[in-house]
GROMACS .gro file of C-alpha atoms in nm:
model
  400
    1UNK     CA    1  -0.006   0.008   0.000
    2UNK     CA    2   0.138   0.340  -0.099
    3UNK     CA    3   0.162   0.554   0.217
    4UNK     CA    4   0.080   0.876   0.044
    5UNK     CA    5  -0.246   0.743  -0.119
    6UNK     CA    6  -0.554   0.913   0.085
    7UNK     CA    7  -0.708   0.614   0.257
    8UNK     CA    8  -0.952   0.668   0.522
    9UNK     CA    9  -0.898   0.521   0.852
   10UNK     CA   10  -1.163   0.403   1.039
   11UNK     CA   11  -1.145   0.494   1.399
   12UNK     CA   12  -1.372   0.373   1.674
   13UNK     CA   13  -1.357   0.488   2.066
   14UNK     CA   14  -1.460   0.346   2.425
   15UNK     CA   15  -1.521   0.591   2.695
   16UNK     CA   16  -1.443   0.444   3.041
   17UNK     CA   17  -1.505   0.678   3.352
   18UNK     CA   18  -1.213   0.919   3.246
   19UNK     CA   19  -1.011   0.709   2.999
   20UNK     CA   20  -1.025   0.723   2.624
   21UNK     CA   21  -0.966   0.428   2.420
   22UNK     CA   22  -0.859   0.503   2.075
   23UNK     CA   23  -0.866   0.243   1.804
   24UNK     CA   24  -0.763   0.317   1.478
   25UNK     CA   25  -0.820   0.049   1.219
   26UNK     CA   26  -0.610   0.050   0.905
   27UNK     CA   27  -0.311   0.301   0.823
   28UNK     CA   28  -0.200   0.637   0.900
   29UNK     CA   29  -0.032   0.834   0.683
   30UNK     CA   30   0.038   1.154   0.547
   31UNK     CA   31  -0.267   1.134   0.286
   32UNK     CA   32  -0.541   1.045   0.567
   33UNK     CA   33  -0.342   1.225   0.884
   34UNK     CA   34  -0.512   1.586   0.901
   35UNK     CA   35  -0.853   1.420   0.905
   36UNK     CA   36  -0.774   1.168   1.103
   37UNK     CA   37  -0.668   1.416   1.351
   38UNK     CA   38  -0.952   1.629   1.293
   39UNK     CA   39  -1.196   1.353   1.403
   40UNK     CA   40  -1.011   1.242   1.701
   41UNK     CA   41  -1.007   1.646   1.846
   42UNK     CA   42  -1.358   1.627   1.731
   43UNK     CA   43  -1.409   1.296   2.027
   44UNK     CA   44  -1.148   1.447   2.265
   45UNK     CA   45  -1.323   1.577   2.538
   46UNK     CA   46  -1.114   1.582   2.826
   47UNK     CA   47  -0.999   1.249   2.927
   48UNK     CA   48  -0.747   1.242   3.232
   49UNK     CA   49  -0.584   0.919   3.030
   50UNK     CA   50  -0.577   0.764   2.666
   51UNK     CA   51  -0.533   0.467   2.561
   52UNK     CA   52  -0.423   0.409   2.208
   53UNK     CA   53  -0.524   0.031   2.083
   54UNK     CA   54  -0.298  -0.070   1.805
   55UNK     CA   55  -0.457  -0.371   1.794
   56UNK     CA   56  -0.534  -0.321   1.390
   57UNK     CA   57  -0.325  -0.045   1.333
   58UNK     CA   58  -0.128  -0.188   1.023
   59UNK     CA   59   0.083   0.138   0.902
   60UNK     CA   60   0.208   0.454   1.064
   61UNK     CA   61   0.360   0.738   0.906
   62UNK     CA   62   0.566   1.019   1.047
   63UNK     CA   63   0.231   1.259   1.000
   64UNK     CA   64   0.058   1.002   1.199
   65UNK     CA   65   0.376   0.984   1.503
   66UNK     CA   66   0.274   1.375   1.502
   67UNK     CA   67  -0.086   1.339   1.588
   68UNK     CA   68   0.022   1.126   1.878
   69UNK     CA   69   0.286   1.347   1.975
   70UNK     CA   70   0.066   1.624   1.974
   71UNK     CA   71  -0.213   1.384   2.204
   72UNK     CA   72   0.056   1.341   2.418
   73UNK     CA   73   0.116   1.682   2.497
   74UNK     CA   74  -0.248   1.766   2.554
   75UNK     CA   75  -0.297   1.425   2.765
   76UNK     CA   76   0.015   1.336   2.929
   77UNK     CA   77  -0.087   0.947   3.069
   78UNK     CA   78  -0.103   0.825   2.710
   79UNK     CA   79  -0.033   0.452   2.624
   80UNK     CA   80  -0.001   0.274   2.335
   81UNK     CA   81  -0.115  -0.115   2.365
   82UNK     CA   82  -0.133  -0.423   2.099
   83UNK     CA   83   0.149  -0.275   1.868
   84UNK     CA   84   0.230  -0.515   1.602
   85UNK     CA   85   0.636  -0.602   1.542
   86UNK     CA   86   0.619  -0.400   1.252
   87UNK     CA   87   0.454  -0.082   1.345
   88UNK     CA   88   0.620  -0.133   1.711
   89UNK     CA   89   0.995  -0.085   1.534
   90UNK     CA   90   0.885   0.283   1.394
   91UNK     CA   91   0.807   0.353   1.752
   92UNK     CA   92   1.151   0.235   1.843
   93UNK     CA   93   1.352   0.338   1.612
   94UNK     CA   94   1.210   0.711   1.641
   95UNK     CA   95   1.241   0.709   2.005
   96UNK     CA   96   0.888   0.723   2.085
   97UNK     CA   97   0.884   0.392   2.297
   98UNK     CA   98   1.134   0.615   2.543
   99UNK     CA   99   0.865   0.916   2.568
  100UNK     CA  100   0.526   0.754   2.665
  101UNK     CA  101   0.418   0.356   2.725
  102UNK     CA  102   0.427   0.139   2.399
  103UNK     CA  103   0.364  -0.230   2.487
  104UNK     CA  104   0.427  -0.493   2.228
  105UNK     CA  105   0.146  -0.738   2.070
  106UNK     CA  106   0.123  -1.031   2.237
  107UNK     CA  107   0.169  -1.388   2.071
  108UNK     CA  108  -0.188  -1.541   2.123
  109UNK     CA  109  -0.185  -1.906   2.197
  110UNK     CA  110  -0.414  -2.199   2.348
  111UNK     CA  111  -0.302  -2.426   2.625
  112UNK     CA  112  -0.656  -2.590   2.656
  113UNK     CA  113  -0.611  -2.929   2.670
  114UNK     CA  114  -0.257  -2.876   2.777
  115UNK     CA  115  -0.098  -3.110   3.125
  116UNK     CA  116  -0.038  -2.871   3.399
  117UNK     CA  117   0.272  -2.970   3.518
  118UNK     CA  118   0.314  -2.670   3.828
  119UNK     CA  119   0.139  -2.483   4.016
  120UNK     CA  120   0.164  -2.163   4.279
  121UNK     CA  121  -0.002  -1.911   4.469
  122UNK     CA  122   0.019  -1.650   4.126
  123UNK     CA  123  -0.019  -1.884   3.840
  124UNK     CA  124  -0.015  -2.222   3.691
  125UNK     CA  125   0.243  -2.400   3.440
  126UNK     CA  126   0.131  -2.632   3.123
  127UNK     CA  127   0.325  -2.848   2.913
  128UNK     CA  128   0.270  -2.655   2.603
  129UNK     CA  129   0.467  -2.902   2.375
  130UNK     CA  130   0.782  -3.142   2.406
  131UNK     CA  131   1.024  -2.802   2.431
  132UNK     CA  132   0.822  -2.524   2.610
  133UNK     CA  133   0.606  -2.504   2.919
  134UNK     CA  134   0.367  -2.174   3.018
  135UNK     CA  135   0.294  -2.065   3.348
  136UNK     CA  136  -0.030  -1.879   3.277
  137UNK     CA  137  -0.062  -1.596   3.539
  138UNK     CA  138  -0.407  -1.537   3.762
  139UNK     CA  139  -0.413  -1.214   3.757
  140UNK     CA  140  -0.561  -1.072   3.403
  141UNK     CA  141  -0.351  -0.732   3.486
  142UNK     CA  142  -0.047  -0.917   3.563
  143UNK     CA  143   0.173  -0.798   3.337
  144UNK     CA  144   0.372  -0.587   3.587
  145UNK     CA  145   0.383  -0.921   3.767
  146UNK     CA  146   0.542  -1.086   3.490
  147UNK     CA  147   0.815  -0.821   3.421
  148UNK     CA  148   0.846  -0.858   3.812
  149UNK     CA  149   0.888  -1.240   3.782
  150UNK     CA  150   1.173  -1.169   3.503
  151UNK     CA  151   1.355  -0.954   3.728
  152UNK     CA  152   1.368  -1.179   3.962
  153UNK     CA  153   1.462  -1.466   3.770
  154UNK     CA  154   1.736  -1.304   3.625
  155UNK     CA  155   1.856  -1.188   3.955
  156UNK     CA  156   1.841  -1.516   4.101
  157UNK     CA  157   2.030  -1.695   3.732
  158UNK     CA  158   2.325  -1.427   3.795
  159UNK     CA  159   2.346  -1.555   4.101
  160UNK     CA  160   2.450  -1.905   4.007
  161UNK     CA  161   2.068  -2.036   4.182
  162UNK     CA  162   1.930  -2.267   3.933
  163UNK     CA  163   1.645  -2.106   3.803
  164UNK     CA  164   1.463  -2.121   3.472
  165UNK     CA  165   1.469  -1.801   3.274
  166UNK     CA  166   1.098  -1.710   3.067
  167UNK     CA  167   1.190  -1.587   2.670
  168UNK     CA  168   0.862  -1.465   2.579
  169UNK     CA  169   0.526  -1.328   2.713
  170UNK     CA  170   0.222  -1.464   2.522
  171UNK     CA  171  -0.171  -1.446   2.585
  172UNK     CA  172  -0.381  -1.756   2.612
  173UNK     CA  173  -0.740  -1.797   2.524
  174UNK     CA  174  -0.895  -1.592   2.809
  175UNK     CA  175  -0.693  -1.290   2.783
  176UNK     CA  176  -0.488  -1.383   3.055
  177UNK     CA  177  -0.101  -1.349   3.006
  178UNK     CA  178   0.170  -1.627   3.074
  179UNK     CA  179   0.555  -1.647   3.019
  180UNK     CA  180   0.732  -1.901   2.827
  181UNK     CA  181   1.026  -2.095   2.904
  182UNK     CA  182   1.217  -2.338   2.703
  183UNK     CA  183   1.273  -2.655   2.920
  184UNK     CA  184   1.306  -2.984   2.664
  185UNK     CA  185   1.146  -3.260   2.822
  186UNK     CA  186   1.176  -3.138   3.174
  187UNK     CA  187   0.935  -3.263   3.440
  188UNK     CA  188   0.846  -3.160   3.745
  189UNK     CA  189   0.937  -3.297   4.089
  190UNK     CA  190   0.524  -3.305   4.145
  191UNK     CA  191   0.477  -3.512   3.827
  192UNK     CA  192   0.819  -3.789   3.898
  193UNK     CA  193   0.688  -3.843   4.289
  194UNK     CA  194   0.262  -3.867   4.177
  195UNK     CA  195   0.383  -4.119   3.838
  196UNK     CA  196   0.643  -4.299   4.083
  197UNK     CA  197   0.965  -4.237   3.899
  198UNK     CA  198   1.084  -4.091   4.210
  199UNK     CA  199   1.026  -4.227   4.538
  200UNK     CA  200   0.929  -3.968   4.833
  201UNK     CA  201   1.268  -3.961   4.942
  202UNK     CA  202   1.459  -3.928   4.668
  203UNK     CA  203   1.240  -3.584   4.621
  204UNK     CA  204   1.275  -3.464   4.942
  205UNK     CA  205   1.662  -3.504   4.950
  206UNK     CA  206   1.656  -3.328   4.626
  207UNK     CA  207   1.464  -3.032   4.755
  208UNK     CA  208   1.647  -3.026   5.041
  209UNK     CA  209   1.998  -3.019   4.823
  210UNK     CA  210   1.767  -2.746   4.616
  211UNK     CA  211   1.706  -2.547   4.913
  212UNK     CA  212   2.069  -2.512   5.045
  213UNK     CA  213   2.190  -2.334   4.744
  214UNK     CA  214   1.933  -2.092   4.710
  215UNK     CA  215   1.973  -2.008   5.099
  216UNK     CA  216   2.332  -1.953   5.097
  217UNK     CA  217   2.322  -1.711   4.786
  218UNK     CA  218   2.334  -1.349   4.929
  219UNK     CA  219   2.180  -1.101   4.652
  220UNK     CA  220   2.274  -0.721   4.686
  221UNK     CA  221   2.109  -0.465   4.924
  222UNK     CA  222   1.790  -0.361   4.783
  223UNK     CA  223   1.758  -0.643   4.509
  224UNK     CA  224   1.494  -0.841   4.682
  225UNK     CA  225   1.210  -0.785   4.850
  226UNK     CA  226   1.238  -0.807   5.274
  227UNK     CA  227   1.029  -1.142   5.387
  228UNK     CA  228   1.060  -0.960   5.740
  229UNK     CA  229   0.859  -0.639   5.615
  230UNK     CA  230   0.609  -0.867   5.431
  231UNK     CA  231   0.552  -1.023   5.771
  232UNK     CA  232   0.545  -0.725   5.983
  233UNK     CA  233   0.251  -0.607   5.735
  234UNK     CA  234   0.078  -0.884   5.761
  235UNK     CA  235   0.066  -0.903   6.152
  236UNK     CA  236  -0.043  -0.566   6.172
  237UNK     CA  237  -0.345  -0.688   5.965
  238UNK     CA  238  -0.373  -0.932   6.190
  239UNK     CA  239  -0.397  -0.719   6.452
  240UNK     CA  240  -0.650  -0.514   6.375
  241UNK     CA  241  -0.854  -0.814   6.256
  242UNK     CA  242  -0.920  -0.896   6.639
  243UNK     CA  243  -0.920  -1.296   6.576
  244UNK     CA  244  -0.640  -1.303   6.877
  245UNK     CA  245  -0.655  -1.097   7.235
  246UNK     CA  246  -0.412  -0.815   7.287
  247UNK     CA  247  -0.189  -1.082   7.525
  248UNK     CA  248  -0.224  -1.336   7.281
  249UNK     CA  249  -0.090  -1.111   6.995
  250UNK     CA  250   0.193  -0.968   7.159
  251UNK     CA  251   0.297  -1.277   7.318
  252UNK     CA  252   0.336  -1.393   6.941
  253UNK     CA  253   0.417  -1.044   6.768
  254UNK     CA  254   0.695  -1.018   7.016
  255UNK     CA  255   0.892  -1.310   6.881
  256UNK     CA  256   0.816  -1.261   6.505
  257UNK     CA  257   0.948  -0.921   6.532
  258UNK     CA  258   1.242  -0.990   6.707
  259UNK     CA  259   1.331  -1.229   6.380
  260UNK     CA  260   1.681  -1.041   6.296
  261UNK     CA  261   1.686  -0.907   5.918
  262UNK     CA  262   1.888  -1.169   5.727
  263UNK     CA  263   2.026  -1.073   5.392
  264UNK     CA  264   2.002  -1.460   5.264
  265UNK     CA  265   1.766  -1.536   4.953
  266UNK     CA  266   1.442  -1.773   5.021
  267UNK     CA  267   1.196  -1.866   4.744
  268UNK     CA  268   0.906  -1.783   4.913
  269UNK     CA  269   0.668  -2.058   4.781
  270UNK     CA  270   0.884  -2.338   4.785
  271UNK     CA  271   0.715  -2.701   4.728
  272UNK     CA  272   0.721  -2.986   4.448
  273UNK     CA  273   0.485  -2.767   4.221
  274UNK     CA  274   0.720  -2.506   4.146
  275UNK     CA  275   1.059  -2.726   4.065
  276UNK     CA  276   1.151  -2.898   3.743
  277UNK     CA  277   1.431  -3.112   3.673
  278UNK     CA  278   1.582  -3.136   3.308
  279UNK     CA  279   1.885  -3.362   3.228
  280UNK     CA  280   1.905  -3.433   3.626
  281UNK     CA  281   1.934  -3.043   3.697
  282UNK     CA  282   1.651  -2.884   3.914
  283UNK     CA  283   1.551  -2.555   3.812
  284UNK     CA  284   1.303  -2.325   3.994
  285UNK     CA  285   1.035  -2.179   3.781
  286UNK     CA  286   0.797  -1.952   4.005
  287UNK     CA  287   1.016  -1.659   4.100
  288UNK     CA  288   0.749  -1.402   4.171
  289UNK     CA  289   0.797  -1.493   4.542
  290UNK     CA  290   1.177  -1.444   4.543
  291UNK     CA  291   1.327  -1.250   4.829
  292UNK     CA  292   1.581  -1.244   5.145
  293UNK     CA  293   1.524  -1.328   5.471
  294UNK     CA  294   1.521  -1.588   5.824
  295UNK     CA  295   1.515  -1.927   5.695
  296UNK     CA  296   1.231  -2.008   5.927
  297UNK     CA  297   0.996  -1.794   5.705
  298UNK     CA  298   1.035  -2.071   5.412
  299UNK     CA  299   1.034  -2.387   5.593
  300UNK     CA  300   0.701  -2.236   5.744
  301UNK     CA  301   0.570  -2.167   5.369
  302UNK     CA  302   0.696  -2.517   5.267
  303UNK     CA  303   0.458  -2.650   5.614
  304UNK     CA  304   0.155  -2.474   5.512
  305UNK     CA  305   0.069  -2.694   5.161
  306UNK     CA  306   0.225  -3.031   5.300
  307UNK     CA  307   0.100  -3.016   5.652
  308UNK     CA  308  -0.060  -2.712   5.751
  309UNK     CA  309  -0.377  -2.677   5.534
  310UNK     CA  310  -0.476  -3.052   5.572
  311UNK     CA  311  -0.496  -3.050   5.977
  312UNK     CA  312  -0.830  -2.919   5.911
  313UNK     CA  313  -0.923  -2.952   5.554
  314UNK     CA  314  -0.848  -3.290   5.521
  315UNK     CA  315  -0.878  -3.294   5.115
  316UNK     CA  316  -0.653  -3.018   5.116
  317UNK     CA  317  -0.362  -3.185   4.999
  318UNK     CA  318  -0.568  -3.425   4.777
  319UNK     CA  319  -0.671  -3.147   4.568
  320UNK     CA  320  -0.341  -2.922   4.565
  321UNK     CA  321  -0.120  -3.226   4.519
  322UNK     CA  322  -0.325  -3.554   4.423
  323UNK     CA  323  -0.138  -3.707   4.711
  324UNK     CA  324  -0.271  -3.820   5.039
  325UNK     CA  325  -0.171  -3.583   5.347
  326UNK     CA  326   0.025  -3.876   5.474
  327UNK     CA  327   0.222  -3.862   5.191
  328UNK     CA  328   0.277  -3.482   5.182
  329UNK     CA  329   0.347  -3.523   5.569
  330UNK     CA  330   0.595  -3.758   5.487
  331UNK     CA  331   0.778  -3.558   5.245
  332UNK     CA  332   0.791  -3.231   5.437
  333UNK     CA  333   0.958  -3.463   5.714
  334UNK     CA  334   1.229  -3.609   5.463
  335UNK     CA  335   1.333  -3.265   5.338
  336UNK     CA  336   1.355  -3.122   5.717
  337UNK     CA  337   1.595  -3.419   5.781
  338UNK     CA  338   1.786  -3.352   5.499
  339UNK     CA  339   1.827  -2.981   5.530
  340UNK     CA  340   1.915  -3.051   5.917
  341UNK     CA  341   2.118  -3.313   5.853
  342UNK     CA  342   2.462  -3.182   5.919
  343UNK     CA  343   2.311  -3.007   6.255
  344UNK     CA  344   2.028  -3.273   6.396
  345UNK     CA  345   2.038  -3.135   6.731
  346UNK     CA  346   1.834  -2.814   6.559
  347UNK     CA  347   1.576  -3.028   6.377
  348UNK     CA  348   1.310  -3.049   6.655
  349UNK     CA  349   1.290  -2.694   6.741
  350UNK     CA  350   1.329  -2.591   6.379
  351UNK     CA  351   0.990  -2.748   6.308
  352UNK     CA  352   0.806  -2.599   6.636
  353UNK     CA  353   0.968  -2.280   6.490
  354UNK     CA  354   0.820  -2.355   6.140
  355UNK     CA  355   0.478  -2.400   6.304
  356UNK     CA  356   0.466  -2.093   6.504
  357UNK     CA  357   0.527  -1.874   6.147
  358UNK     CA  358   0.311  -2.109   5.944
  359UNK     CA  359   0.027  -2.088   6.185
  360UNK     CA  360   0.076  -1.685   6.186
  361UNK     CA  361   0.041  -1.660   5.799
  362UNK     CA  362  -0.279  -1.879   5.861
  363UNK     CA  363  -0.386  -1.617   6.066
  364UNK     CA  364  -0.314  -1.362   5.849
  365UNK     CA  365  -0.492  -1.621   5.575
  366UNK     CA  366  -0.835  -1.623   5.799
  367UNK     CA  367  -0.808  -1.206   5.875
  368UNK     CA  368  -0.817  -1.129   5.457
  369UNK     CA  369  -1.009  -1.469   5.406
  370UNK     CA  370  -0.757  -1.587   5.160
  371UNK     CA  371  -0.651  -1.973   5.111
  372UNK     CA  372  -0.893  -2.109   5.397
  373UNK     CA  373  -1.272  -2.190   5.309
  374UNK     CA  374  -1.535  -2.008   5.544
  375UNK     CA  375  -1.666  -2.331   5.697
  376UNK     CA  376  -1.282  -2.383   5.830
  377UNK     CA  377  -1.207  -2.044   5.963
  378UNK     CA  378  -1.316  -2.092   6.300
  379UNK     CA  379  -1.119  -2.430   6.330
  380UNK     CA  380  -0.798  -2.286   6.139
  381UNK     CA  381  -0.805  -2.016   6.431
  382UNK     CA  382  -0.856  -2.251   6.705
  383UNK     CA  383  -0.568  -2.468   6.571
  384UNK     CA  384  -0.335  -2.137   6.536
  385UNK     CA  385  -0.351  -2.028   6.877
  386UNK     CA  386  -0.335  -2.361   7.034
  387UNK     CA  387  -0.012  -2.402   6.880
  388UNK     CA  388   0.111  -2.063   6.984
  389UNK     CA  389   0.014  -2.139   7.322
  390UNK     CA  390   0.178  -2.473   7.317
  391UNK     CA  391   0.524  -2.358   7.132
  392UNK     CA  392   0.560  -1.982   7.222
  393UNK     CA  393   0.681  -2.068   7.599
  394UNK     CA  394   0.887  -2.283   7.502
  395UNK     CA  395   1.076  -2.114   7.242
  396UNK     CA  396   1.366  -1.853   7.322
  397UNK     CA  397   1.358  -1.715   6.951
  398UNK     CA  398   1.175  -1.794   6.612
  399UNK     CA  399   1.529  -1.752   6.436
  400UNK     CA  400   1.689  -2.047   6.254
   0.00000   0.00000   0.00000
């Protein structure tokens, strides 16, 4: 198509509150730029933000770029989305991508019928084909989460933590976004255990070895969020919830707040669905919970899916892992034993500390009604308060 032709560019508009979405269909060239600009001005009004959805924009000339530049001067909050690669190149070469938000269109694929091989707090991992897996995020507005996870994964990889790095961002059939990993013939710890390829003891040993690598890693200060800061914010929510008496809360909070800052890396959501194995190498795939802090936070986080949730909801382990609670409990116990194999005298105390922190997290979940079913809430609270009463007087501190 000649860019000088006076071809009409159809434009549709969508107003949502103070946000105006402009959707051009076709091309914007020197031949139709004046007409396009006049029409846009007629529909502009006084929006606080403008989104230009470039899904159907086939071409844009310098005259079209000047229209966008003038819109940017009129309304500072301007974003271009779903920009085709060849059009995106124009924005990048001309420097527009540095002046405003320009979001490239994402490759679309379907995970319908794909095997689920992993699952974390924020997403589900699918085997897309022999070479690739896709982690689909639960949140439909997950692009900032995806970028954050990519940065965290790079941080871990550079520091020598065995990590799979996503190489592409895609959109699946229901509109949600996903990260694509190239993992040829990789399989999850979970699948290997469920299918009987690996025993509980083997998976426990591999898990403990991987945890030791992660926990021996010290990133640059400020590179990762602090688990202690997250914990302190959650404790404040528990306090405000009124689920504990002031005396009970103070007994718990005084020990949790005394856990020292620790620069060592934690995964934050470590379990058998979040680790792949490829050519004998274990690789972490769910890195959006990566943080720094004392080991007790990690061990407490592991306790929840393996044992904690199933103490009240007997079917939890079967729903999440497809395993009985006896098997997941055995797995946790063996991971802990292997993790502390060079300091066995610390094992039993470490277990008690992990239970206390795990129950504190469950109290937080009850406060915000997350991961706990309404019908189980009272039983979970009673269980946690009992654990605090039993364990806190025996523990001088909660750090490991």
